[in-house]
Amino acid sequence: MHKIAVYPGSFDPITNGHVDIIKRGQRMFDELIVLIAFNPIKKTLFSVEERLEMIREVIKDCKNVRVDSDDGLLVEYMKREGANVILRGLRALSDFEHEFQLALINRRLNREMETVFLMTGYKWFYISSTIIKEAASLGGSIKGLVPEIVNQKFQEKYHPNEERL
Ligand code: ADP
Protein backbone atom coordinates (compact mmCIF):
# COMPACT_ATOMS: atom_id res chain seq x y z
CA MET A 1 0.00 0.00 0.00
CA HIS A 2 1.26 3.47 -0.91
CA LYS A 3 1.54 5.37 2.39
CA ILE A 4 1.20 9.13 2.16
CA ALA A 5 1.85 11.30 5.22
CA VAL A 6 1.29 15.02 5.69
CA TYR A 7 3.53 17.14 7.92
CA PRO A 8 1.44 20.26 8.62
CA GLY A 9 2.60 23.43 10.30
CA SER A 10 3.08 27.17 9.99
CA PHE A 11 6.78 26.89 9.09
CA ASP A 12 7.20 30.63 9.67
CA PRO A 13 10.04 29.96 8.90
CA ILE A 14 11.23 26.36 8.54
CA THR A 15 13.99 25.54 11.08
CA ASN A 16 16.52 22.73 11.37
CA GLY A 17 14.15 21.14 13.90
CA HIS A 18 11.53 20.84 11.13
CA VAL A 19 14.16 19.61 8.67
CA ASP A 20 15.14 16.84 11.09
CA ILE A 21 11.50 15.66 11.27
CA ILE A 22 11.18 15.79 7.46
CA LYS A 23 14.38 13.78 6.89
CA ARG A 24 13.36 11.11 9.38
CA GLY A 25 9.72 11.08 8.25
CA GLN A 26 10.75 10.68 4.63
CA ARG A 27 12.19 7.26 5.44
CA MET A 28 8.96 6.08 7.04
CA PHE A 29 6.50 6.84 4.26
CA ASP A 30 6.31 6.42 0.49
CA GLU A 31 5.39 10.06 0.14
CA LEU A 32 5.61 12.99 2.51
CA ILE A 33 3.81 16.28 1.94
CA VAL A 34 5.06 19.26 3.94
CA LEU A 35 1.92 21.37 4.24
CA ILE A 36 1.89 25.05 5.06
CA ALA A 37 -1.44 25.11 6.83
CA PHE A 38 -2.27 28.78 6.86
CA ASN A 39 -4.96 31.02 8.19
CA PRO A 40 -5.29 34.13 5.97
CA ILE A 41 -6.10 36.32 9.00
CA LYS A 42 -3.16 35.15 11.12
CA LYS A 43 -0.17 37.46 10.88
CA THR A 44 3.09 35.80 9.89
CA LEU A 45 6.56 37.19 9.22
CA PHE A 46 6.94 35.36 5.92
CA SER A 47 4.25 35.16 3.25
CA VAL A 48 2.98 31.77 2.09
CA GLU A 49 4.97 32.28 -1.15
CA GLU A 50 8.19 32.97 0.77
CA ARG A 51 7.63 29.95 3.01
CA LEU A 52 6.95 27.75 -0.02
CA GLU A 53 10.14 29.00 -1.67
CA MET A 54 12.28 28.26 1.40
CA ILE A 55 10.85 24.75 1.89
CA ARG A 56 11.16 23.99 -1.83
CA GLU A 57 14.86 24.79 -1.64
CA VAL A 58 15.32 22.65 1.49
CA ILE A 59 13.64 19.55 0.03
CA LYS A 60 14.94 19.87 -3.52
CA ASP A 61 17.00 16.68 -3.27
CA CYS A 62 14.36 14.62 -1.44
CA LYS A 63 12.62 12.50 -4.05
CA ASN A 64 9.52 11.52 -2.09
CA VAL A 65 8.88 14.88 -0.39
CA ARG A 66 6.87 17.79 -1.76
CA VAL A 67 5.50 21.01 -0.35
CA ASP A 68 2.02 22.47 -0.61
CA SER A 69 -0.17 25.03 1.14
CA ASP A 70 -3.80 25.01 2.18
CA ASP A 71 -6.10 27.22 4.23
CA GLY A 72 -8.83 24.66 4.85
CA LEU A 73 -9.48 21.78 7.20
CA LEU A 74 -6.49 19.44 7.39
CA VAL A 75 -8.50 16.21 7.22
CA GLU A 76 -10.27 17.44 4.07
CA TYR A 77 -6.94 18.24 2.43
CA MET A 78 -5.69 14.77 3.36
CA LYS A 79 -8.74 13.07 1.91
CA ARG A 80 -8.17 14.88 -1.38
CA GLU A 81 -4.52 13.80 -1.43
CA GLY A 82 -5.16 10.19 -0.36
CA ALA A 83 -3.12 10.65 2.83
CA ASN A 84 -4.03 9.12 6.19
CA VAL A 85 -1.08 9.91 8.43
CA ILE A 86 -0.38 13.25 10.10
CA LEU A 87 3.26 13.66 11.07
CA ARG A 88 4.13 15.98 13.96
CA GLY A 89 7.24 16.71 15.99
CA LEU A 90 7.41 16.79 19.78
CA ARG A 91 9.82 18.91 21.75
CA ALA A 92 9.32 19.63 25.43
CA LEU A 93 6.43 18.51 27.56
CA SER A 94 4.85 21.86 26.75
CA ASP A 95 4.09 20.66 23.18
CA PHE A 96 2.30 17.62 24.45
CA GLU A 97 -1.04 19.02 25.57
CA HIS A 98 -1.64 21.00 22.40
CA GLU A 99 -0.54 18.11 20.20
CA PHE A 100 -2.79 15.72 22.13
CA GLN A 101 -5.77 18.03 21.48
CA LEU A 102 -4.97 18.36 17.79
CA ALA A 103 -4.54 14.61 17.32
CA LEU A 104 -7.86 13.91 19.06
CA ILE A 105 -9.85 16.52 17.15
CA ASN A 106 -8.43 15.36 13.83
CA ARG A 107 -9.33 11.76 14.61
CA ARG A 108 -12.79 12.82 15.64
CA LEU A 109 -13.19 14.71 12.37
CA ASN A 110 -12.06 11.69 10.41
CA ARG A 111 -11.45 8.31 12.04
CA GLU A 112 -9.21 7.19 9.20
CA MET A 113 -6.52 9.72 10.16
CA GLU A 114 -3.74 8.77 12.57
CA THR A 115 -1.18 11.17 14.00
CA VAL A 116 2.40 9.94 14.31
CA PHE A 117 4.86 11.81 16.54
CA LEU A 118 8.60 11.94 16.22
CA MET A 119 10.65 13.08 19.17
CA THR A 120 12.82 16.04 18.30
CA GLY A 121 16.53 15.54 17.68
CA TYR A 122 18.30 16.64 20.90
CA LYS A 123 20.09 19.46 19.06
CA TRP A 124 16.76 21.06 18.15
CA PHE A 125 15.00 20.67 21.46
CA TYR A 126 14.89 24.40 22.17
CA ILE A 127 14.39 25.60 18.59
CA SER A 128 11.08 27.09 17.53
CA SER A 129 10.21 29.43 14.68
CA THR A 130 9.20 31.99 17.33
CA ILE A 131 12.54 31.96 19.15
CA ILE A 132 14.42 32.13 15.83
CA LYS A 133 12.40 35.20 14.76
CA GLU A 134 13.00 36.85 18.09
CA ALA A 135 16.76 36.27 18.03
CA ALA A 136 17.08 37.34 14.39
CA SER A 137 15.00 40.49 14.86
CA LEU A 138 17.36 41.57 17.66
CA GLY A 139 20.41 41.00 15.49
CA GLY A 140 21.42 37.59 16.90
CA SER A 141 23.02 34.97 14.67
CA ILE A 142 20.79 32.05 13.79
CA LYS A 143 23.36 30.33 11.61
CA GLY A 144 23.32 26.57 12.14
CA LEU A 145 19.78 26.65 13.50
CA VAL A 146 18.00 27.17 10.20
CA PRO A 147 18.70 26.16 6.59
CA GLU A 148 20.99 28.61 4.76
CA ILE A 149 18.15 29.90 2.55
CA VAL A 150 16.25 30.94 5.69
CA ASN A 151 19.30 32.74 7.03
CA GLN A 152 19.53 34.64 3.74
CA LYS A 153 15.84 35.57 3.84
CA PHE A 154 16.31 37.07 7.30
CA GLN A 155 19.30 39.05 6.06
CA GLU A 156 17.18 40.39 3.19
CA LYS A 157 14.40 41.34 5.59
CA TYR A 158 16.47 42.98 8.29
CA HIS A 159 19.54 44.21 6.39
CA PRO A 160 18.26 44.81 2.84
CA ASN A 161 21.00 47.23 1.87
CA GLU A 162 24.02 45.21 2.95
CA GLU A 163 26.11 43.71 0.22
CA ARG A 164 26.04 39.91 0.19
CA LEU A 165 28.91 37.73 -0.91
P1 ADP B 1 2.34 24.96 14.30
O1 ADP B 1 2.05 26.41 14.23
O2 ADP B 1 1.30 24.10 13.65
O3 ADP B 1 2.78 24.43 15.66
P2 ADP B 1 5.10 24.86 13.53
O4 ADP B 1 5.65 25.24 12.21
O5 ADP B 1 5.52 25.67 14.71
O6 ADP B 1 3.55 24.82 13.31
O7 ADP B 1 5.43 23.34 13.84
C1 ADP B 1 5.02 22.28 13.02
C2 ADP B 1 5.34 20.96 13.69
O8 ADP B 1 6.75 20.84 13.84
C3 ADP B 1 4.78 20.77 15.09
O9 ADP B 1 4.45 19.41 15.27
C4 ADP B 1 5.92 21.14 15.99
O10 ADP B 1 5.83 20.52 17.25
C5 ADP B 1 7.09 20.60 15.18
N1 ADP B 1 8.34 21.27 15.51
C6 ADP B 1 8.60 22.58 15.55
N2 ADP B 1 9.87 22.83 15.91
C7 ADP B 1 10.44 21.60 16.15
C8 ADP B 1 11.73 21.16 16.60
N3 ADP B 1 12.68 22.03 16.91
N4 ADP B 1 11.95 19.83 16.71
C9 ADP B 1 10.95 18.96 16.42
N5 ADP B 1 9.73 19.29 16.01
C10 ADP B 1 9.46 20.60 15.86
Coordinates of N, CA, C and O and ligand atoms in Angstrom, one line a residue:
M1 N 0.8 -1.2 0.0 CA 0.0 0.0 0.0 C 0.9 1.3 0.0 O 1.9 1.3 0.7
H2 N 0.5 2.2 -0.8 CA 1.3 3.5 -0.9 C 0.9 4.4 0.3 O -0.2 4.9 0.3
K3 N 1.8 4.6 1.2 CA 1.5 5.4 2.4 C 1.9 6.8 2.2 O 3.1 7.1 2.0
I4 N 0.9 7.7 2.3 CA 1.2 9.1 2.2 C 1.0 9.8 3.5 O -0.1 9.7 4.1
A5 N 2.0 10.6 4.0 CA 1.8 11.3 5.2 C 1.9 12.8 4.9 O 2.5 13.2 4.0
V6 N 1.2 13.6 5.8 CA 1.3 15.0 5.7 C 1.9 15.6 7.0 O 1.6 15.2 8.1
Y7 N 2.9 16.5 6.8 CA 3.5 17.1 7.9 C 3.1 18.6 7.9 O 3.6 19.4 7.1
P8 N 2.0 18.9 8.7 CA 1.4 20.3 8.6 C 2.1 21.2 9.7 O 2.5 20.8 10.7
G9 N 2.1 22.5 9.3 CA 2.6 23.4 10.3 C 2.6 24.8 9.7 O 2.2 25.0 8.6
S10 N 3.0 25.8 10.5 CA 3.1 27.2 10.0 C 4.4 27.4 9.2 O 4.4 28.1 8.3
F11 N 5.5 26.8 9.7 CA 6.8 26.9 9.1 C 7.1 28.4 8.8 O 7.5 28.7 7.7
D12 N 7.0 29.2 9.8 CA 7.2 30.6 9.7 C 8.4 31.1 10.5 O 8.3 31.7 11.5
P13 N 9.6 30.7 10.1 CA 10.0 30.0 8.9 C 10.4 28.5 9.3 O 10.4 28.2 10.5
I14 N 10.8 27.7 8.3 CA 11.2 26.4 8.5 C 12.6 26.5 9.3 O 13.4 27.3 9.0
T15 N 12.7 25.6 10.3 CA 14.0 25.5 11.1 C 14.7 24.2 10.9 O 14.0 23.3 10.3
N16 N 15.9 24.0 11.5 CA 16.5 22.7 11.4 C 15.8 21.7 12.2 O 15.9 20.5 11.9
G17 N 15.0 22.1 13.2 CA 14.1 21.1 13.9 C 13.1 20.5 13.0 O 12.9 19.3 13.0
H18 N 12.5 21.3 12.1 CA 11.5 20.8 11.1 C 12.2 19.9 10.1 O 11.7 18.9 9.7
V19 N 13.4 20.4 9.7 CA 14.2 19.6 8.7 C 14.5 18.2 9.2 O 14.3 17.2 8.5
D20 N 14.8 18.1 10.5 CA 15.1 16.8 11.1 C 13.9 15.9 11.0 O 14.0 14.7 10.7
I21 N 12.7 16.5 11.3 CA 11.5 15.7 11.3 C 11.2 15.2 9.8 O 10.8 14.1 9.6
I22 N 11.4 16.1 8.9 CA 11.2 15.8 7.5 C 12.1 14.7 7.0 O 11.7 13.7 6.4
K23 N 13.4 14.8 7.3 CA 14.4 13.8 6.9 C 14.1 12.4 7.5 O 14.2 11.4 6.8
R24 N 13.7 12.4 8.7 CA 13.4 11.1 9.4 C 12.0 10.6 8.9 O 11.9 9.4 8.6
G25 N 11.1 11.5 8.7 CA 9.7 11.1 8.2 C 9.8 10.5 6.8 O 9.0 9.6 6.5
Q26 N 10.6 11.1 6.0 CA 10.7 10.7 4.6 C 11.1 9.2 4.5 O 10.7 8.5 3.5
R27 N 11.8 8.7 5.5 CA 12.2 7.3 5.4 C 11.1 6.3 5.9 O 11.1 5.1 5.7
M28 N 10.0 6.9 6.5 CA 9.0 6.1 7.0 C 7.8 5.9 6.1 O 7.0 5.0 6.3
F29 N 7.7 6.8 5.1 CA 6.5 6.8 4.3 C 6.9 6.8 2.8 O 8.0 7.3 2.5
D30 N 6.0 6.4 1.9 CA 6.3 6.4 0.5 C 6.3 7.9 0.0 O 7.1 8.2 -0.9
E31 N 5.5 8.7 0.6 CA 5.4 10.1 0.1 C 5.2 10.9 1.4 O 4.4 10.5 2.2
L32 N 5.8 12.1 1.4 CA 5.6 13.0 2.5 C 5.3 14.4 1.9 O 6.1 14.9 1.1
I33 N 4.2 14.9 2.4 CA 3.8 16.3 1.9 C 4.0 17.2 3.1 O 3.4 17.1 4.2
V34 N 4.9 18.2 2.9 CA 5.1 19.3 3.9 C 4.0 20.3 3.6 O 4.0 20.9 2.5
L35 N 3.1 20.5 4.5 CA 1.9 21.4 4.2 C 2.0 22.6 5.1 O 1.9 22.6 6.3
I36 N 2.0 23.8 4.4 CA 1.9 25.1 5.1 C 0.4 25.2 5.3 O -0.3 25.5 4.3
A37 N 0.0 25.0 6.5 CA -1.4 25.1 6.8 C -1.6 26.5 7.3 O -1.2 26.9 8.4
F38 N -2.2 27.4 6.5 CA -2.3 28.8 6.9 C -3.7 29.3 7.1 O -4.6 28.8 6.5
N39 N -3.7 30.3 7.9 CA -5.0 31.0 8.2 C -4.8 32.4 7.6 O -3.9 33.2 8.1
P40 N -5.5 32.8 6.6 CA -5.3 34.1 6.0 C -5.3 35.3 6.9 O -4.7 36.4 6.7
I41 N -6.0 35.2 8.1 CA -6.1 36.3 9.0 C -4.9 36.3 10.0 O -4.6 37.4 10.5
K42 N -4.3 35.2 10.2 CA -3.2 35.1 11.1 C -1.9 35.8 10.5 O -1.6 35.6 9.4
K43 N -1.3 36.7 11.4 CA -0.2 37.5 10.9 C 1.1 36.6 11.0 O 1.4 36.0 12.0
T44 N 1.8 36.6 9.9 CA 3.1 35.8 9.9 C 4.2 36.7 9.4 O 3.9 37.7 8.7
L45 N 5.4 36.4 9.7 CA 6.6 37.2 9.2 C 6.8 37.0 7.7 O 7.0 37.9 7.0
F46 N 6.7 35.7 7.3 CA 6.9 35.4 5.9 C 5.6 35.0 5.2 O 4.8 34.4 5.8
S47 N 5.5 35.5 4.0 CA 4.2 35.2 3.2 C 4.2 33.7 2.9 O 5.3 33.0 3.0
V48 N 3.1 33.2 2.5 CA 3.0 31.8 2.1 C 4.0 31.5 0.9 O 4.7 30.5 0.9
E49 N 4.0 32.4 0.0 CA 5.0 32.3 -1.2 C 6.4 32.2 -0.7 O 7.2 31.3 -1.2
E50 N 6.8 33.0 0.3 CA 8.2 33.0 0.8 C 8.5 31.6 1.5 O 9.5 31.0 1.3
R51 N 7.5 31.2 2.3 CA 7.6 29.9 3.0 C 7.7 28.8 2.1 O 8.5 27.9 2.2
L52 N 6.9 28.8 1.0 CA 6.9 27.7 0.0 C 8.3 27.7 -0.7 O 8.9 26.6 -0.8
E53 N 8.8 28.9 -1.0 CA 10.1 29.0 -1.7 C 11.3 28.4 -0.8 O 12.1 27.6 -1.3
M54 N 11.2 28.7 0.5 CA 12.3 28.3 1.4 C 12.2 26.7 1.5 O 13.2 26.0 1.5
I55 N 11.0 26.2 1.7 CA 10.8 24.8 1.9 C 11.2 24.0 0.6 O 11.9 23.0 0.6
R56 N 10.8 24.6 -0.5 CA 11.2 24.0 -1.8 C 12.7 23.8 -2.0 O 13.2 22.8 -2.4
E57 N 13.4 24.8 -1.6 CA 14.9 24.8 -1.6 C 15.4 23.7 -0.7 O 16.3 22.9 -1.1
V58 N 14.8 23.6 0.5 CA 15.3 22.7 1.5 C 15.1 21.2 1.0 O 15.9 20.3 1.3
I59 N 14.0 21.0 0.4 CA 13.6 19.6 0.0 C 14.0 19.2 -1.4 O 13.6 18.1 -1.9
K60 N 14.7 20.1 -2.1 CA 14.9 19.9 -3.5 C 15.6 18.5 -3.9 O 15.4 18.0 -5.0
D61 N 16.4 18.0 -3.0 CA 17.0 16.7 -3.3 C 16.3 15.5 -2.7 O 16.7 14.4 -2.8
C62 N 15.1 15.7 -2.1 CA 14.4 14.6 -1.4 C 13.3 14.2 -2.4 O 12.3 14.9 -2.7
K63 N 13.5 13.0 -3.0 CA 12.6 12.5 -4.0 C 11.2 12.3 -3.6 O 10.3 12.6 -4.4
N64 N 10.9 11.8 -2.4 CA 9.5 11.5 -2.1 C 8.9 12.6 -1.2 O 7.9 12.3 -0.5
V65 N 9.5 13.8 -1.2 CA 8.9 14.9 -0.4 C 8.5 16.0 -1.3 O 9.2 16.4 -2.2
R66 N 7.3 16.6 -1.0 CA 6.9 17.8 -1.8 C 6.2 18.8 -0.8 O 5.9 18.4 0.3
V67 N 6.1 20.0 -1.2 CA 5.5 21.0 -0.3 C 4.2 21.6 -1.0 O 4.1 21.6 -2.2
D68 N 3.3 21.9 -0.1 CA 2.0 22.5 -0.6 C 1.5 23.4 0.5 O 2.1 23.5 1.6
S69 N 0.4 24.2 0.1 CA -0.2 25.0 1.1 C -1.7 24.9 1.0 O -2.2 24.6 0.0
D70 N -2.3 25.1 2.2 CA -3.8 25.0 2.2 C -4.4 25.8 3.4 O -3.7 25.9 4.4
D71 N -5.5 26.4 3.1 CA -6.1 27.2 4.2 C -7.4 26.6 4.8 O -8.2 27.2 5.5
G72 N -7.6 25.3 4.4 CA -8.8 24.7 4.9 C -8.6 23.7 6.0 O -7.6 23.7 6.7
L73 N -9.5 22.8 6.2 CA -9.5 21.8 7.2 C -8.5 20.7 6.8 O -8.5 20.2 5.7
L74 N -7.6 20.4 7.7 CA -6.5 19.4 7.4 C -7.0 18.1 6.9 O -6.5 17.6 5.9
V75 N -8.0 17.5 7.6 CA -8.5 16.2 7.2 C -9.1 16.2 5.8 O -9.1 15.2 5.1
E76 N -9.7 17.3 5.4 CA -10.3 17.4 4.1 C -9.2 17.5 3.0 O -9.3 16.8 2.0
Y77 N -8.1 18.2 3.3 CA -6.9 18.2 2.4 C -6.4 16.8 2.3 O -6.1 16.4 1.2
M78 N -6.3 16.1 3.4 CA -5.7 14.8 3.4 C -6.5 13.8 2.5 O -6.0 13.0 1.8
K79 N -7.8 13.9 2.7 CA -8.7 13.1 1.9 C -8.5 13.3 0.4 O -8.4 12.3 -0.4
R80 N -8.4 14.6 0.0 CA -8.2 14.9 -1.4 C -6.9 14.3 -1.9 O -6.7 13.9 -3.0
E81 N -5.8 14.3 -1.0 CA -4.5 13.8 -1.4 C -4.3 12.3 -1.2 O -3.3 11.8 -1.5
G82 N -5.3 11.6 -0.6 CA -5.2 10.2 -0.4 C -4.2 9.9 0.8 O -3.6 8.8 0.8
A83 N -4.0 10.8 1.7 CA -3.1 10.7 2.8 C -3.9 10.3 4.1 O -5.0 10.7 4.2
N84 N -3.3 9.4 4.9 CA -4.0 9.1 6.2 C -3.1 9.2 7.4 O -3.5 8.7 8.5
V85 N -1.9 9.7 7.3 CA -1.1 9.9 8.4 C -0.7 11.4 8.6 O -0.3 12.0 7.6
I86 N -0.8 11.9 9.8 CA -0.4 13.3 10.1 C 0.9 13.1 10.9 O 1.0 12.4 11.9
L87 N 2.0 13.7 10.4 CA 3.3 13.7 11.1 C 3.5 14.9 11.9 O 3.2 16.0 11.3
R88 N 3.8 14.8 13.1 CA 4.1 16.0 14.0 C 5.4 15.7 14.8 O 5.7 14.6 15.1
G89 N 6.0 16.8 15.2 CA 7.2 16.7 16.0 C 6.9 17.1 17.4 O 6.1 17.9 17.7
L90 N 7.6 16.5 18.4 CA 7.4 16.8 19.8 C 8.7 17.3 20.4 O 9.7 16.6 20.3
R91 N 8.6 18.4 21.0 CA 9.8 18.9 21.8 C 9.6 18.7 23.2 O 9.4 17.6 23.7
A92 N 9.5 19.8 24.0 CA 9.3 19.6 25.4 C 7.9 19.2 25.8 O 7.0 19.1 24.9
L93 N 7.7 18.9 27.0 CA 6.4 18.5 27.6 C 5.4 19.5 27.2 O 4.2 19.2 27.0
S94 N 5.8 20.8 27.0 CA 4.8 21.9 26.7 C 4.2 21.7 25.4 O 3.1 22.2 25.2
D95 N 4.8 20.9 24.5 CA 4.1 20.7 23.2 C 3.0 19.7 23.4 O 2.0 19.6 22.6
F96 N 3.1 18.8 24.4 CA 2.3 17.6 24.4 C 0.8 17.9 24.5 O 0.0 17.3 23.7
E97 N 0.4 18.8 25.4 CA -1.0 19.0 25.6 C -1.7 19.5 24.3 O -2.8 19.0 23.9
H98 N -1.1 20.5 23.6 CA -1.6 21.0 22.4 C -1.7 19.9 21.3 O -2.7 19.8 20.6
E99 N -0.6 19.2 21.2 CA -0.5 18.1 20.2 C -1.6 17.0 20.5 O -2.2 16.5 19.5
F100 N -1.8 16.7 21.7 CA -2.8 15.7 22.1 C -4.2 16.2 21.6 O -4.9 15.4 21.0
Q101 N -4.5 17.5 21.9 CA -5.8 18.0 21.5 C -5.9 18.0 20.0 O -7.0 17.5 19.5
L102 N -4.9 18.4 19.3 CA -5.0 18.4 17.8 C -5.2 17.0 17.3 O -6.0 16.7 16.4
A103 N -4.4 16.0 17.8 CA -4.5 14.6 17.3 C -6.0 14.1 17.6 O -6.5 13.4 16.7
L104 N -6.5 14.4 18.7 CA -7.9 13.9 19.1 C -8.9 14.6 18.2 O -9.8 13.9 17.7
I105 N -8.8 15.9 18.0 CA -9.9 16.5 17.1 C -9.8 16.0 15.7 O -10.8 15.8 15.1
N106 N -8.6 15.8 15.2 CA -8.4 15.4 13.8 C -9.0 13.9 13.7 O -9.6 13.6 12.7
R107 N -8.8 13.1 14.7 CA -9.3 11.8 14.6 C -10.9 11.8 14.8 O -11.6 11.0 14.2
R108 N -11.3 12.7 15.5 CA -12.8 12.8 15.6 C -13.4 13.3 14.3 O -14.5 12.9 13.9
L109 N -12.7 14.2 13.6 CA -13.2 14.7 12.4 C -13.1 13.7 11.3 O -13.9 13.7 10.3
N110 N -12.2 12.8 11.4 CA -12.1 11.7 10.4 C -11.3 10.5 11.1 O -10.1 10.6 11.3
R111 N -12.0 9.4 11.3 CA -11.5 8.3 12.0 C -10.4 7.6 11.3 O -9.6 6.8 11.8
E112 N -10.2 7.9 10.0 CA -9.2 7.2 9.2 C -7.8 7.8 9.5 O -6.8 7.2 9.1
M113 N -7.8 9.0 10.0 CA -6.5 9.7 10.2 C -5.8 9.4 11.5 O -6.4 9.5 12.5
E114 N -4.5 9.0 11.4 CA -3.7 8.8 12.6 C -2.6 9.8 12.6 O -2.0 10.1 11.6
T115 N -2.3 10.2 13.9 CA -1.2 11.2 14.0 C 0.0 10.4 14.5 O -0.1 9.6 15.5
V116 N 1.2 10.6 13.9 CA 2.4 9.9 14.3 C 3.4 11.0 14.8 O 3.5 12.1 14.1
F117 N 3.9 10.8 16.0 CA 4.9 11.8 16.5 C 6.3 11.3 16.5 O 6.6 10.2 16.8
L118 N 7.2 12.2 16.1 CA 8.6 11.9 16.2 C 9.2 12.9 17.3 O 8.9 14.1 17.3
M119 N 10.0 12.3 18.1 CA 10.7 13.1 19.2 C 11.7 13.9 18.5 O 12.4 13.4 17.6
T120 N 11.8 15.2 18.9 CA 12.8 16.0 18.3 C 14.3 15.5 18.5 O 14.5 14.8 19.4
G121 N 15.1 15.8 17.5 CA 16.5 15.5 17.7 C 17.0 16.4 18.8 O 16.6 17.6 19.0
Y122 N 17.9 15.9 19.7 CA 18.3 16.6 20.9 C 18.9 18.0 20.6 O 18.8 18.9 21.4
K123 N 19.5 18.2 19.4 CA 20.1 19.5 19.1 C 19.0 20.5 18.8 O 19.3 21.7 18.8
W124 N 17.8 20.1 18.5 CA 16.8 21.1 18.1 C 15.7 21.2 19.2 O 14.6 21.8 19.0
F125 N 16.0 20.7 20.4 CA 15.0 20.7 21.5 C 14.4 22.1 21.8 O 13.3 22.2 22.1
Y126 N 15.3 23.1 21.7 CA 14.9 24.4 22.2 C 14.6 25.3 21.0 O 14.4 26.5 21.2
I127 N 14.6 24.8 19.8 CA 14.4 25.6 18.6 C 12.9 25.7 18.2 O 12.3 24.7 18.0
S128 N 12.4 26.9 18.1 CA 11.1 27.1 17.5 C 11.2 28.2 16.5 O 12.1 29.1 16.6
S129 N 10.2 28.3 15.6 CA 10.2 29.4 14.7 C 10.1 30.7 15.5 O 10.8 31.7 15.1
T130 N 9.4 30.8 16.6 CA 9.2 32.0 17.3 C 10.5 32.5 17.9 O 10.9 33.7 17.8
I131 N 11.3 31.6 18.5 CA 12.5 32.0 19.1 C 13.6 32.4 18.1 O 14.4 33.3 18.3
I132 N 13.5 31.8 16.9 CA 14.4 32.1 15.8 C 14.1 33.6 15.4 O 15.0 34.4 15.2
K133 N 12.8 33.9 15.2 CA 12.4 35.2 14.8 C 12.8 36.2 15.8 O 13.3 37.3 15.4
E134 N 12.7 35.9 17.0 CA 13.0 36.9 18.1 C 14.5 37.1 18.1 O 14.9 38.3 18.1
A135 N 15.3 36.1 18.0 CA 16.8 36.3 18.0 C 17.2 37.1 16.8 O 18.0 38.0 16.9
A136 N 16.7 36.7 15.6 CA 17.1 37.3 14.4 C 16.7 38.8 14.4 O 17.4 39.7 13.9
S137 N 15.5 39.1 14.9 CA 15.0 40.5 14.9 C 15.8 41.4 15.8 O 15.9 42.6 15.5
L138 N 16.5 40.8 16.8 CA 17.4 41.6 17.7 C 18.8 41.5 17.2 O 19.7 42.0 17.9
G139 N 19.1 41.0 16.0 CA 20.4 41.0 15.5 C 21.3 39.8 15.9 O 22.5 39.7 15.6
G140 N 20.7 38.8 16.5 CA 21.4 37.6 16.9 C 21.6 36.7 15.7 O 20.8 36.7 14.8
S141 N 22.7 35.9 15.8 CA 23.0 35.0 14.7 C 22.2 33.7 14.8 O 22.2 33.1 15.9
I142 N 21.6 33.3 13.8 CA 20.8 32.0 13.8 C 21.4 31.0 12.9 O 20.8 30.0 12.6
K143 N 22.6 31.3 12.5 CA 23.4 30.3 11.6 C 23.5 29.0 12.3 O 23.7 28.9 13.5
G144 N 23.2 27.9 11.6 CA 23.3 26.6 12.1 C 22.0 26.1 12.8 O 21.9 24.9 13.1
L145 N 21.1 27.0 12.9 CA 19.8 26.6 13.5 C 18.7 26.6 12.4 O 17.6 26.0 12.7
V146 N 19.0 27.2 11.3 CA 18.0 27.2 10.2 C 18.7 26.9 8.9 O 20.0 27.1 8.8
P147 N 18.0 26.4 7.9 CA 18.7 26.2 6.6 C 19.3 27.5 6.1 O 18.7 28.6 6.4
E148 N 20.3 27.4 5.2 CA 21.0 28.6 4.8 C 20.0 29.6 4.0 O 20.1 30.8 4.2
I149 N 19.1 29.0 3.3 CA 18.2 29.9 2.5 C 17.3 30.8 3.5 O 17.0 31.9 3.2
V150 N 17.0 30.2 4.7 CA 16.2 30.9 5.7 C 17.1 32.1 6.3 O 16.6 33.2 6.4
N151 N 18.4 31.7 6.5 CA 19.3 32.7 7.0 C 19.4 33.9 6.0 O 19.3 35.1 6.4
Q152 N 19.5 33.6 4.8 CA 19.5 34.6 3.7 C 18.3 35.5 3.7 O 18.3 36.7 3.6
K153 N 17.1 34.8 3.8 CA 15.8 35.6 3.8 C 15.8 36.6 5.0 O 15.2 37.7 4.8
F154 N 16.3 36.2 6.2 CA 16.3 37.1 7.3 C 17.2 38.3 7.0 O 16.9 39.4 7.3
Q155 N 18.4 38.0 6.4 CA 19.3 39.1 6.1 C 18.6 40.1 5.1 O 18.7 41.3 5.3
E156 N 17.9 39.5 4.1 CA 17.2 40.4 3.2 C 16.1 41.2 3.9 O 15.9 42.4 3.6
K157 N 15.5 40.6 4.9 CA 14.4 41.3 5.6 C 14.9 42.4 6.5 O 14.5 43.5 6.5
Y158 N 16.0 42.1 7.3 CA 16.5 43.0 8.3 C 17.6 43.9 7.9 O 17.9 44.9 8.4
H159 N 18.4 43.4 6.9 CA 19.5 44.2 6.4 C 19.5 44.3 4.9 O 20.4 43.8 4.2
P160 N 18.4 44.9 4.3 CA 18.3 44.8 2.8 C 19.3 45.5 2.0 O 19.5 45.2 0.9
N161 N 20.0 46.5 2.7 CA 21.0 47.2 1.9 C 22.4 46.7 2.0 O 23.3 47.2 1.3
E162 N 22.6 45.7 2.8 CA 24.0 45.2 3.0 C 24.4 44.4 1.8 O 23.6 43.6 1.2
E163 N 25.7 44.5 1.4 CA 26.1 43.7 0.2 C 26.3 42.3 0.7 O 26.8 42.0 1.7
R164 N 25.9 41.3 -0.2 CA 26.0 39.9 0.2 C 27.1 39.3 -0.7 O 27.2 39.6 -1.9
L165 N 27.9 38.4 -0.1 CA 28.9 37.7 -0.9 C 28.3 36.6 -1.7 O 27.4 35.9 -1.2
Ligands
ADP1 P1 2.3 25.0 14.3 O1 2.1 26.4 14.2 O2 1.3 24.1 13.7 O3 2.8 24.4 15.7 P2 5.1 24.9 13.5 O4 5.6 25.2 12.2 O5 5.5 25.7 14.7 O6 3.6 24.8 13.3 O7 5.4 23.3 13.8 C1 5.0 22.3 13.0 C2 5.3 21.0 13.7 O8 6.8 20.8 13.8 C3 4.8 20.8 15.1 O9 4.4 19.4 15.3 C4 5.9 21.1 16.0 O10 5.8 20.5 17.3 C5 7.1 20.6 15.2 N1 8.3 21.3 15.5 C6 8.6 22.6 15.5 N2 9.9 22.8 15.9 C7 10.4 21.6 16.1 C8 11.7 21.2 16.6 N3 12.7 22.0 16.9 N4 12.0 19.8 16.7 C9 11.0 19.0 16.4 N5 9.7 19.3 16.0 C10 9.5 20.6 15.9

